[in-house]
């Protein structure tokens, strides 16, 4: 048995004795077990860990009670369900026999009488459940067991219970509810209200396969199958098997209607039609065996085959309807949403972009290599990571859609949108707040450190200042630029806080600035509209004359609940062809939890906020953390004994807290000086004002850092004009000039010093992916690779015997020897790691006892929403 199975068998030993693994489905792993109390064989089904991670145990058990009340000879009953130490499980009878899938794999087609009998009895079971208000949602051959010739429907209502318990977050797990070949059109297009007629469709698909040897729609990928479900019409059964009676053919055809209202109104009537030789449907459904032309889709359902796409929530796929340039008022406006399969990067910078033709989206997420770009091609099911983009932020597509520009600390880079090596365009200064790639080989960026705008010539890498804020001017910052066609005017947002942001237009030739309206993140649509967001997350559009720089008419609301950020950013983008994409939801809501080595959680606080960097005090009783909200990004202190939160900073963007060795001060990175991002400290008790520890000029930025155990050094991540993500340090009582500790052409981050002060751990992408390394401190000396399959956010145990870090899937412990030399003794997986991350700085910390870990747990997943032909609603 695996470690996980051993643990499961141990915690369930008083109720079930696990004998062996029977198989694995989309949602659960199935074990043969003995019910100890009742002395009977049972099928013990344990939900997959990634699925259980997004479900609350109480909610799941509550929802599954509905299925326990179902009693029917053709429904496999539910014996038991529950939660134990993080495992969600349910128990059903163990049936000797085979599934319909196994029978079809062996025989391909069934006899007509046998197929009709199976379908009739399954329909009878469905009708009984439907009358109780329970919809199966996942009827397929795998869920129909054959026991002594009698079909029994398994997992009845489990899909519904899981979906309800997940609260609409199923795509967060990467698993599916429903199988592509048997999905109804309304399931494939992710409609929220699924009725019992969806089960009728799925059963019709199963009967089709029993009769013909294959489901109604086949394809090389799930996407192809779904596209056929929503656009195509299946071949009549009699074309594939002439001996099938007309009433059976007609029953199958009616059950497979695209519109739910055109199908049988109940599973009972489906069964009745199968036994009624006189049953028929209009001749369009009883096509003879002669060749036919593929019918066109109904105009009331799908406006154009070339323009149709479907979204499948359950498959984690997002597919779009594409319309002509600028949108069209005579086409439907369509909205599709999906929850990304990876965590979105939480930062005030921008993380979302859409290609000019609307066929591709890019976003910044946390993947195997940490913070990096991900791309979703709309003709593909899967989201793909983009290699070579570690540390990316502010993505923006080139005008032709062939490239994606992004920022990587001090570098402006670009990478082929279809995949390939990334290249540096130019070095730019520090954190950016916006990128605009317009015509004429020009990219505009907005460095926080100067507050103005830089213009970069892509082909040459030449950087020049476009505009610089004047002293005492009412315009202190130029953020979220949008270069208008023609290259003469830049739209931008300015203001001290999200509530006071204003959108302005800057004339490059004359230097004149024109006020347009209140809002932030302006985007220009070639249809003659200005799109923007207000502080409450309302996405609006207003007619805009780009030549006269004038706004006319009343604004129209496109969407509500768009993610807005403290620096005035808003997560959305528009394409040239009439689509826009946005992230729905505020900043990531999260909670603080203490997790033991086996993965058991204990809630630290009921508070739900956007908790970023976290650091436990030396005594483990207090917590310094960054809280990001719409108005500010500040360092707070949480007292665990008093259960109180207290702010420790006001003004500026304050991140990456750490503690002084005596626990009296909190050190953090801040841009409060206006000259770049430097190191500051504030007394933990709240007295006094923040004071600089290490000041910087406008071309430098200092990020996450730590004190050495003896208090003589401070080590931090540094970015300058010619360097990006290097680890530097300075002696506190000596020359404060930083010296390089780890300086390469690659990205180093998250420094951590061992308790004896002899070893520096950090992560680096020098191998092509982020890994954890240890080297002698302060050096020179040797270097050792600790992780072997990716690693980020290293952190030492207080006794120095372990180095903890995170892979893309697990929280890890490296057992090490630190004296007389460094040695890696063992790597251990402690628990599955689905907690929130912030790769540059640890978004977790180790308790002084070495057996508990403070983690940040997400409380909801943001959705990426695309609106197709948004202008249709506006017009």
Coordinates of C-alpha atoms in Angstrom, one line a residue, residues 23-601:
X23 CA -10.2 1.4 -9.7
X24 CA -10.3 5.1 -10.2
X25 CA -12.9 7.4 -11.7
X26 CA -13.1 11.1 -12.4
X27 CA -13.9 12.0 -8.9
X28 CA -12.9 9.2 -6.6
X29 CA -10.7 6.2 -6.0
X30 CA -12.6 3.0 -5.3
X31 CA -11.6 0.4 -2.8
X32 CA -13.0 -3.0 -1.9
X33 CA -13.6 -3.0 1.8
X34 CA -15.2 -5.1 4.5
X35 CA -17.9 -3.3 6.6
X36 CA -16.7 -4.4 10.0
X37 CA -19.9 -3.7 11.8
X38 CA -22.3 -5.4 9.3
X39 CA -19.9 -8.1 8.0
X40 CA -20.4 -7.3 4.3
X41 CA -18.4 -6.3 1.3
X42 CA -18.7 -2.7 0.3
X43 CA -17.3 -0.3 -2.3
X44 CA -15.5 2.5 -0.4
X45 CA -15.1 5.6 -2.6
X46 CA -12.7 8.3 -1.5
X47 CA -12.8 11.6 -3.2
X48 CA -9.6 12.7 -4.9
X49 CA -7.5 15.0 -2.6
X50 CA -7.6 17.9 -5.2
X51 CA -11.4 17.7 -5.2
X52 CA -11.7 17.3 -1.4
X53 CA -9.5 20.4 -1.0
X54 CA -12.2 22.7 -2.4
X55 CA -15.1 21.0 -0.6
X56 CA -16.2 21.5 3.0
X57 CA -16.7 18.2 4.8
X58 CA -19.9 19.4 6.5
X59 CA -21.4 20.7 3.2
X60 CA -20.5 17.6 1.3
X61 CA -22.0 15.3 3.9
X62 CA -25.1 17.5 4.1
X63 CA -25.6 17.5 0.4
X64 CA -25.1 13.7 0.0
X65 CA -27.9 13.0 2.4
X66 CA -30.4 13.6 -0.4
X67 CA -29.1 10.6 -2.3
X68 CA -29.3 8.4 0.8
X69 CA -33.0 8.7 0.7
X70 CA -33.4 7.2 -2.8
X71 CA -34.9 3.7 -2.8
X72 CA -35.3 1.9 -6.1
X73 CA -34.4 -1.6 -7.3
X74 CA -32.3 -0.1 -10.1
X75 CA -30.5 2.5 -7.9
X76 CA -27.4 1.4 -6.0
X77 CA -28.1 2.6 -2.5
X78 CA -25.8 4.8 -0.4
X79 CA -24.7 3.1 2.9
X80 CA -22.6 5.7 4.5
X81 CA -20.6 8.9 4.0
X82 CA -18.3 11.1 6.0
X83 CA -15.0 12.8 6.6
X84 CA -12.0 11.6 8.6
X85 CA -8.7 13.5 8.8
X86 CA -9.3 15.3 5.5
X87 CA -10.6 12.3 3.6
X88 CA -14.1 12.6 2.1
X89 CA -15.7 9.3 1.4
X90 CA -19.0 7.5 0.7
X91 CA -19.9 3.8 0.8
X92 CA -22.1 1.8 -1.5
X93 CA -22.7 -2.0 -1.9
X94 CA -20.1 -4.0 -3.6
X95 CA -21.8 -5.6 -6.7
X96 CA -20.4 -8.7 -8.2
X97 CA -20.6 -8.3 -11.9
X98 CA -19.4 -5.8 -14.5
X99 CA -20.2 -2.3 -15.6
X100 CA -22.0 -1.5 -18.9
X101 CA -18.7 0.0 -20.1
X102 CA -16.9 -3.3 -19.6
X103 CA -19.6 -5.2 -21.4
X104 CA -19.5 -2.7 -24.3
X105 CA -15.7 -2.9 -24.5
X106 CA -16.1 -6.7 -24.9
X107 CA -19.2 -6.8 -27.2
X108 CA -19.2 -3.4 -28.8
X109 CA -23.0 -3.6 -29.6
X110 CA -25.8 -5.2 -27.6
X111 CA -28.8 -7.0 -28.8
X112 CA -31.7 -4.6 -29.5
X113 CA -34.0 -6.2 -26.9
X114 CA -31.2 -6.2 -24.3
X115 CA -30.3 -2.6 -25.0
X116 CA -33.9 -1.5 -24.8
X117 CA -34.4 -3.4 -21.5
X118 CA -31.4 -1.8 -19.9
X119 CA -32.4 1.7 -21.1
X120 CA -36.0 1.2 -19.9
X121 CA -35.0 0.1 -16.4
X122 CA -32.4 2.9 -16.1
X123 CA -35.1 5.4 -17.2
X124 CA -37.4 4.0 -14.5
X125 CA -34.7 4.6 -11.9
X126 CA -34.1 8.1 -13.2
X127 CA -37.8 8.9 -13.1
X128 CA -38.1 7.9 -9.5
X129 CA -35.1 10.1 -8.6
X130 CA -36.4 13.0 -10.7
X131 CA -39.7 12.9 -8.8
X132 CA -37.6 13.4 -5.6
X133 CA -35.9 16.4 -7.2
X134 CA -32.5 14.6 -7.7
X135 CA -30.7 14.7 -11.0
X136 CA -27.8 12.3 -11.7
X137 CA -25.8 14.6 -14.0
X138 CA -23.3 11.9 -14.9
X139 CA -25.2 9.0 -16.7
X140 CA -22.6 7.0 -18.6
X141 CA -21.8 3.3 -19.1
X142 CA -19.3 3.4 -16.3
X143 CA -22.0 4.3 -13.8
X144 CA -24.4 1.5 -14.8
X145 CA -23.6 -1.8 -13.1
X146 CA -25.0 -5.1 -14.4
X147 CA -25.9 -7.5 -11.6
X148 CA -27.4 -10.8 -12.8
X149 CA -28.7 -9.0 -15.9
X150 CA -30.3 -6.2 -13.9
X151 CA -28.9 -2.7 -14.4
X152 CA -28.2 -0.6 -11.3
X153 CA -27.3 3.1 -11.5
X154 CA -24.3 4.0 -9.3
X155 CA -23.1 7.3 -7.9
X156 CA -26.6 8.6 -8.0
X157 CA -26.6 12.3 -7.1
X158 CA -22.9 12.2 -6.1
X159 CA -22.1 14.6 -8.9
X160 CA -24.9 16.9 -7.7
X161 CA -23.6 16.7 -4.1
X162 CA -20.1 17.4 -5.1
X163 CA -21.1 20.3 -7.3
X164 CA -23.4 21.8 -4.6
X165 CA -20.7 21.4 -1.9
X166 CA -18.1 23.0 -4.1
X167 CA -20.3 26.1 -4.5
X168 CA -19.6 26.4 -8.2
X169 CA -15.8 25.9 -7.8
X170 CA -15.5 22.5 -9.6
X171 CA -13.1 23.8 -12.2
X172 CA -10.7 24.7 -9.5
X173 CA -10.0 21.0 -9.1
X174 CA -9.4 20.3 -12.7
X175 CA -12.0 17.5 -12.6
X176 CA -15.2 17.2 -14.5
X177 CA -18.8 16.6 -13.7
X178 CA -20.2 14.8 -16.7
X179 CA -18.3 12.9 -19.4
X180 CA -17.9 14.6 -22.8
X181 CA -19.5 11.8 -24.9
X182 CA -22.7 11.8 -22.8
X183 CA -23.0 15.5 -21.9
X184 CA -26.2 17.4 -22.8
X185 CA -25.7 20.6 -24.7
X186 CA -26.7 22.6 -21.6
X187 CA -23.9 20.8 -19.6
X188 CA -21.4 21.4 -22.3
X189 CA -22.2 25.1 -22.4
X190 CA -22.1 25.4 -18.6
X191 CA -25.6 26.5 -18.1
X192 CA -26.3 27.0 -14.4
X193 CA -29.8 25.4 -14.3
X194 CA -29.5 21.8 -15.3
X195 CA -32.9 19.9 -15.3
X196 CA -33.9 16.3 -15.4
X197 CA -34.0 16.5 -19.2
X198 CA -30.2 16.5 -19.2
X199 CA -30.3 13.0 -17.7
X200 CA -32.7 12.0 -20.5
X201 CA -30.2 13.3 -23.1
X202 CA -27.3 11.3 -21.4
X203 CA -29.4 8.1 -21.3
X204 CA -30.3 8.6 -25.0
X205 CA -26.5 8.8 -25.7
X206 CA -25.9 5.6 -23.8
X207 CA -28.7 3.8 -25.7
X208 CA -27.3 5.1 -29.0
X209 CA -23.9 3.5 -28.1
X210 CA -25.5 0.2 -27.0
X211 CA -27.2 0.0 -30.4
X212 CA -24.5 1.4 -32.8
X213 CA -21.3 0.6 -31.0
X214 CA -20.2 4.2 -30.4
X215 CA -21.6 7.4 -28.8
X216 CA -23.5 9.9 -30.9
X217 CA -20.5 12.2 -31.2
X218 CA -16.9 11.1 -31.6
X219 CA -13.7 13.2 -31.8
X220 CA -10.0 13.2 -31.1
X221 CA -10.3 15.5 -28.1
X222 CA -12.9 16.5 -25.6
X223 CA -13.1 19.9 -27.2
X224 CA -14.0 18.4 -30.6
X225 CA -16.7 16.3 -29.0
X226 CA -18.2 19.3 -27.2
X227 CA -18.2 21.4 -30.3
X228 CA -20.1 18.6 -32.1
X229 CA -22.6 18.4 -29.3
X230 CA -23.6 22.0 -29.6
X231 CA -23.3 22.4 -33.4
X232 CA -23.8 19.0 -35.1
X233 CA -26.6 16.4 -35.5
X234 CA -25.8 12.7 -34.9
X235 CA -26.4 10.2 -37.6
X236 CA -29.7 8.4 -37.2
X237 CA -29.4 5.0 -35.6
X238 CA -30.8 3.2 -38.6
X239 CA -27.9 4.5 -40.8
X240 CA -25.6 2.5 -38.6
X241 CA -27.9 -0.5 -37.8
X242 CA -30.9 -1.0 -40.0
X243 CA -32.6 -3.6 -37.8
X244 CA -33.4 -1.1 -35.1
X245 CA -37.2 -0.6 -34.9
X246 CA -38.5 2.8 -36.0
X247 CA -39.9 3.7 -32.6
X248 CA -36.6 3.0 -30.9
X249 CA -34.8 5.2 -33.5
X250 CA -37.4 7.9 -33.0
X251 CA -37.0 7.7 -29.2
X252 CA -33.2 8.1 -29.4
X253 CA -33.6 11.0 -31.8
X254 CA -36.0 12.9 -29.6
X255 CA -33.9 12.3 -26.5
X256 CA -30.9 13.9 -28.3
X257 CA -32.6 17.1 -29.2
X258 CA -30.4 20.2 -28.7
X259 CA -33.1 22.1 -26.9
X260 CA -34.1 20.5 -23.6
X261 CA -37.7 21.6 -24.2
X262 CA -37.8 19.4 -27.4
X263 CA -36.8 16.2 -25.5
X264 CA -39.1 13.9 -23.5
X265 CA -40.7 15.8 -20.6
X266 CA -39.8 12.9 -18.3
X267 CA -37.7 9.7 -18.2
X268 CA -41.0 7.8 -17.8
X269 CA -42.2 9.0 -21.2
X270 CA -38.8 8.1 -22.7
X271 CA -39.3 4.5 -21.4
X272 CA -42.9 4.4 -22.7
X273 CA -41.8 5.5 -26.2
X274 CA -39.3 2.6 -26.3
X275 CA -42.1 0.1 -25.7
X276 CA -44.6 1.8 -28.0
X277 CA -44.3 0.5 -31.6
X278 CA -46.5 3.4 -32.8
X279 CA -44.2 6.1 -31.4
X280 CA -42.8 8.4 -34.1
X281 CA -41.4 11.9 -34.5
X282 CA -41.6 14.4 -37.4
X283 CA -39.9 13.1 -40.5
X284 CA -36.9 15.4 -40.0
X285 CA -35.9 13.0 -37.2
X286 CA -36.6 9.7 -39.0
X287 CA -34.3 10.1 -41.9
X288 CA -34.0 7.1 -44.1
X289 CA -30.7 5.3 -44.8
X290 CA -29.9 7.3 -47.9
X291 CA -27.0 9.8 -47.7
X292 CA -28.0 13.2 -46.4
X293 CA -26.5 16.6 -46.1
X294 CA -25.4 17.8 -42.6
X295 CA -28.2 19.9 -41.3
X296 CA -27.5 23.5 -40.4
X297 CA -27.9 24.4 -36.7
X298 CA -31.0 26.2 -35.7
X299 CA -30.7 30.0 -35.8
X300 CA -32.5 30.3 -32.5
X301 CA -29.8 28.2 -30.8
X302 CA -26.4 28.9 -32.5
X303 CA -26.1 31.8 -34.9
X304 CA -23.2 30.5 -37.0
X305 CA -21.1 27.4 -37.1
X306 CA -18.0 29.5 -37.7
X307 CA -18.9 31.7 -34.8
X308 CA -19.9 29.1 -32.3
X309 CA -18.0 27.9 -29.3
X310 CA -19.0 26.3 -26.1
X311 CA -17.7 26.5 -22.6
X312 CA -17.3 23.3 -20.6
X313 CA -17.0 24.2 -16.9
X314 CA -16.5 20.6 -15.9
X315 CA -13.6 20.1 -18.3
X316 CA -11.9 23.3 -17.2
X317 CA -12.2 24.5 -20.9
X318 CA -13.1 27.9 -22.1
X319 CA -14.2 28.3 -25.7
X320 CA -15.5 31.4 -27.3
X321 CA -17.8 32.5 -30.0
X322 CA -15.9 34.7 -32.4
X323 CA -17.6 37.5 -34.3
X324 CA -16.6 40.1 -36.8
X325 CA -14.3 43.1 -36.0
X326 CA -15.8 45.4 -33.5
X327 CA -18.7 43.2 -32.7
X328 CA -22.2 43.2 -34.2
X329 CA -25.5 44.4 -32.8
X330 CA -27.4 41.6 -34.5
X331 CA -25.5 38.9 -32.7
X332 CA -26.0 37.7 -29.2
X333 CA -23.7 38.9 -26.4
X334 CA -22.3 35.8 -24.7
X335 CA -20.5 35.5 -21.4
X336 CA -18.4 32.5 -20.4
X337 CA -16.5 32.0 -17.2
X338 CA -13.9 29.5 -15.9
X339 CA -11.9 29.1 -12.8
X340 CA -8.2 28.8 -13.7
X341 CA -6.5 25.4 -12.9
X342 CA -3.7 27.3 -11.2
X343 CA -3.7 30.1 -8.6
X344 CA -3.7 33.6 -10.0
X345 CA -0.8 35.7 -8.9
X346 CA -1.8 38.2 -6.2
X347 CA -0.1 41.5 -6.7
X348 CA -1.0 45.1 -7.4
X349 CA 0.4 44.8 -10.9
X350 CA -1.6 43.6 -13.9
X351 CA -1.9 39.9 -14.7
X352 CA -4.4 39.5 -17.5
X353 CA -4.4 40.2 -21.3
X354 CA -6.3 39.1 -24.4
X355 CA -5.0 38.9 -28.0
X356 CA -6.3 41.4 -30.6
X357 CA -8.3 38.6 -32.4
X358 CA -9.8 37.4 -29.1
X359 CA -8.5 33.8 -29.7
X360 CA -6.0 33.7 -26.9
X361 CA -5.8 34.9 -23.3
X362 CA -2.7 35.3 -21.1
X363 CA -2.5 35.6 -17.3
X364 CA 0.1 35.4 -14.5
X365 CA -0.3 32.5 -12.2
X366 CA 1.6 30.3 -9.8
X367 CA 2.8 27.2 -11.5
X368 CA 5.7 24.7 -11.4
X369 CA 8.2 27.5 -11.9
X370 CA 6.5 29.9 -9.5
X371 CA 5.1 33.1 -10.8
X372 CA 4.9 32.9 -14.5
X373 CA 2.8 33.4 -17.6
X374 CA 0.1 31.0 -18.6
X375 CA -1.7 31.0 -22.0
X376 CA -5.1 29.6 -22.9
X377 CA -5.6 29.0 -26.6
X378 CA -9.3 28.9 -27.3
X379 CA -9.0 26.0 -29.7
X380 CA -7.4 23.9 -26.9
X381 CA -8.8 22.5 -23.6
X382 CA -5.7 23.0 -21.5
X383 CA -4.1 26.1 -20.1
X384 CA -0.3 25.9 -20.8
X385 CA 2.6 27.5 -18.8
X386 CA 5.0 29.6 -20.8
X387 CA 8.6 28.6 -20.2
X388 CA 11.1 31.3 -19.6
X389 CA 8.6 33.7 -18.0
X390 CA 9.4 33.3 -14.3
X391 CA 8.5 36.4 -12.4
X392 CA 6.3 37.8 -15.2
X393 CA 3.8 40.5 -14.7
X394 CA 1.9 43.0 -16.8
X395 CA 1.4 40.9 -19.9
X396 CA 0.3 42.6 -23.1
X397 CA -0.1 41.2 -26.7
X398 CA 1.6 42.8 -29.7
X399 CA -0.7 44.4 -32.3
X400 CA -0.4 41.3 -34.5
X401 CA -1.0 38.9 -31.6
X402 CA 2.3 37.0 -32.3
X403 CA 4.1 38.1 -29.2
X404 CA 3.4 38.7 -25.5
X405 CA 5.3 41.5 -23.8
X406 CA 5.8 41.2 -20.0
X407 CA 7.8 42.8 -17.2
X408 CA 10.3 40.9 -15.1
X409 CA 11.5 43.3 -12.4
X410 CA 13.9 45.6 -14.3
X411 CA 13.5 43.9 -17.6
X412 CA 10.9 44.3 -20.3
X413 CA 10.8 41.0 -22.2
X414 CA 8.7 39.4 -24.9
X415 CA 7.9 35.7 -25.7
X416 CA 6.2 34.2 -28.8
X417 CA 2.5 33.7 -28.0
X418 CA 2.5 30.3 -29.7
X419 CA 5.5 29.2 -27.6
X420 CA 9.3 29.7 -27.8
X421 CA 12.2 31.4 -26.1
X422 CA 11.7 34.7 -24.4
X423 CA 14.1 37.6 -25.2
X424 CA 14.9 40.8 -23.4
X425 CA 13.6 44.0 -25.1
X426 CA 15.2 46.5 -22.7
X427 CA 16.1 47.2 -19.1
X428 CA 13.5 49.4 -17.4
X429 CA 13.3 50.7 -13.8
X430 CA 11.6 48.8 -11.1
X431 CA 8.0 48.0 -10.5
X432 CA 5.6 48.9 -13.3
X433 CA 2.0 49.9 -13.4
X434 CA 0.9 49.2 -16.9
X435 CA 2.2 48.3 -20.4
X436 CA 0.8 49.3 -23.8
X437 CA 2.2 47.8 -27.0
X438 CA 0.9 49.9 -29.9
X439 CA 1.7 50.3 -33.6
X440 CA 5.0 51.6 -34.9
X441 CA 7.3 49.3 -32.8
X442 CA 6.6 51.1 -29.6
X443 CA 5.9 49.9 -26.0
X444 CA 4.9 52.3 -23.3
X445 CA 5.6 51.4 -19.6
X446 CA 4.9 53.1 -16.3
X447 CA 7.6 52.7 -13.7
X448 CA 6.5 53.4 -10.2
X449 CA 9.9 54.8 -9.3
X450 CA 9.6 57.7 -11.6
X451 CA 5.8 58.1 -11.7
X452 CA 6.0 59.0 -15.4
X453 CA 6.0 57.0 -18.7
X454 CA 8.9 55.5 -20.6
X455 CA 8.8 54.8 -24.4
X456 CA 10.7 51.6 -25.6
X457 CA 11.5 51.0 -29.2
X458 CA 11.0 47.2 -29.5
X459 CA 13.5 46.6 -32.4
X460 CA 16.4 48.5 -30.9
X461 CA 15.7 48.4 -27.2
X462 CA 16.2 52.1 -26.9
X463 CA 14.4 53.6 -23.8
X464 CA 13.5 57.3 -23.5
X465 CA 11.4 59.3 -21.1
X466 CA 8.0 60.2 -22.6
X467 CA 6.7 62.3 -19.7
X468 CA 7.9 63.0 -16.1
X469 CA 5.6 64.3 -13.4
X470 CA 6.4 68.0 -12.7
X471 CA 7.0 69.1 -9.1
X472 CA 3.9 70.4 -7.4
X473 CA 1.7 69.2 -10.3
X474 CA -1.7 67.7 -9.6
X475 CA -0.6 64.7 -11.7
X476 CA 1.9 62.8 -9.5
X477 CA 1.7 59.5 -11.4
X478 CA 0.9 58.3 -14.9
X479 CA -0.4 54.7 -14.5
X480 CA -2.1 52.1 -16.8
X481 CA -1.1 53.7 -20.1
X482 CA -3.0 53.1 -23.4
X483 CA -1.4 54.4 -26.5
X484 CA -4.0 55.4 -29.0
X485 CA -3.8 54.6 -32.8
X486 CA -1.5 57.1 -34.5
X487 CA 0.9 57.1 -31.6
X488 CA 0.3 60.8 -30.6
X489 CA -1.9 60.4 -27.5
X490 CA -1.6 58.3 -24.3
X491 CA -4.5 57.6 -22.1
X492 CA -3.6 57.1 -18.4
X493 CA -5.0 57.0 -14.9
X494 CA -3.8 59.2 -12.0
X495 CA -4.7 59.5 -8.3
X496 CA -3.6 58.7 -4.8
X497 CA -6.1 55.9 -4.2
X498 CA -8.5 53.7 -6.2
X499 CA -11.5 55.9 -5.1
X500 CA -9.9 59.1 -6.5
X501 CA -8.5 57.8 -9.8
X502 CA -9.1 59.9 -12.9
X503 CA -8.6 59.1 -16.5
X504 CA -6.6 61.7 -18.5
X505 CA -5.2 62.0 -22.1
X506 CA -1.6 63.2 -22.7
X507 CA -0.8 64.7 -26.1
X508 CA 2.8 63.7 -26.8
X509 CA 3.5 66.5 -29.2
X510 CA 2.0 69.4 -27.3
X511 CA 2.4 68.1 -23.7
X512 CA -1.2 69.0 -23.0
X513 CA -3.2 66.9 -20.5
X514 CA -6.9 66.6 -20.9
X515 CA -9.3 65.3 -18.2
X516 CA -11.8 62.7 -19.5
X517 CA -13.7 61.1 -16.6
X518 CA -13.3 59.5 -13.2
X519 CA -12.1 55.9 -13.2
X520 CA -9.1 53.8 -13.9
X521 CA -7.4 51.4 -16.3
X522 CA -8.6 53.0 -19.6
X523 CA -8.8 50.8 -22.7
X524 CA -9.6 52.1 -26.2
X525 CA -12.0 50.2 -28.5
X526 CA -11.6 50.8 -32.2
X527 CA -15.4 51.0 -32.4
X528 CA -15.0 54.5 -30.9
X529 CA -15.5 53.7 -27.3
X530 CA -13.6 54.1 -24.1
X531 CA -13.7 51.2 -21.6
X532 CA -12.8 51.8 -18.0
X533 CA -13.4 50.6 -14.4
X534 CA -14.6 52.5 -11.3
X535 CA -13.5 51.8 -7.7
X536 CA -16.5 49.5 -7.0
X537 CA -15.5 47.1 -9.8
X538 CA -18.0 48.4 -12.4
X539 CA -16.7 47.9 -15.9
X540 CA -18.3 50.6 -18.1
X541 CA -18.0 51.9 -21.7
X542 CA -18.7 55.4 -23.1
X543 CA -18.6 56.8 -26.7
X544 CA -15.1 58.4 -27.2
X545 CA -13.8 60.7 -30.0
X546 CA -10.1 59.8 -30.2
X547 CA -9.3 62.7 -32.5
X548 CA -11.0 65.4 -30.3
X549 CA -10.3 63.6 -27.0
X550 CA -13.8 64.0 -25.9
X551 CA -16.3 61.7 -24.1
X552 CA -19.9 61.8 -25.2
X553 CA -23.1 60.2 -24.1
X554 CA -23.9 58.3 -21.0
X555 CA -21.8 55.3 -19.9
X556 CA -23.2 51.8 -20.2
X557 CA -22.3 49.1 -17.7
X558 CA -20.7 46.0 -19.2
X559 CA -20.0 44.0 -16.0
X560 CA -19.9 44.2 -12.2
X561 CA -17.5 42.7 -9.8
X562 CA -14.3 43.3 -11.8
X563 CA -11.2 42.8 -9.7
X564 CA -9.7 46.1 -8.7
X565 CA -6.4 46.7 -6.9
X566 CA -4.9 49.1 -4.4
X567 CA -2.6 50.7 -7.0
X568 CA -5.6 51.7 -9.2
X569 CA -5.3 48.6 -11.4
X570 CA -8.2 46.6 -12.7
X571 CA -8.0 43.1 -14.2
X572 CA -9.6 43.3 -17.7
X573 CA -8.6 43.7 -21.3
X574 CA -10.3 44.2 -24.7
X575 CA -9.6 42.8 -28.1
X576 CA -10.0 44.4 -31.5
X577 CA -12.7 41.9 -32.7
X578 CA -15.3 42.5 -30.1
X579 CA -14.4 40.4 -27.0
X580 CA -13.3 41.5 -23.6
X581 CA -12.0 39.4 -20.7
X582 CA -11.9 40.2 -17.0
X583 CA -11.3 38.6 -13.6
X584 CA -14.5 38.5 -11.5
X585 CA -14.1 39.1 -7.8
X586 CA -12.1 41.4 -5.5
X587 CA -8.6 40.7 -4.3
X588 CA -8.1 37.1 -3.3
X589 CA -9.9 36.4 -0.1
X590 CA -8.0 34.1 2.2
X591 CA -7.8 32.8 5.8
X592 CA -4.9 31.9 8.1
X593 CA -4.6 28.3 9.1
X594 CA -2.1 26.3 11.1
X595 CA -1.3 22.9 9.5
X596 CA 0.5 20.0 11.1
X597 CA 2.9 17.6 9.3
X598 CA 0.0 15.3 8.3
X599 CA -1.9 18.1 6.7
X600 CA -4.6 18.6 9.4
X601 CA -5.7 22.2 9.6

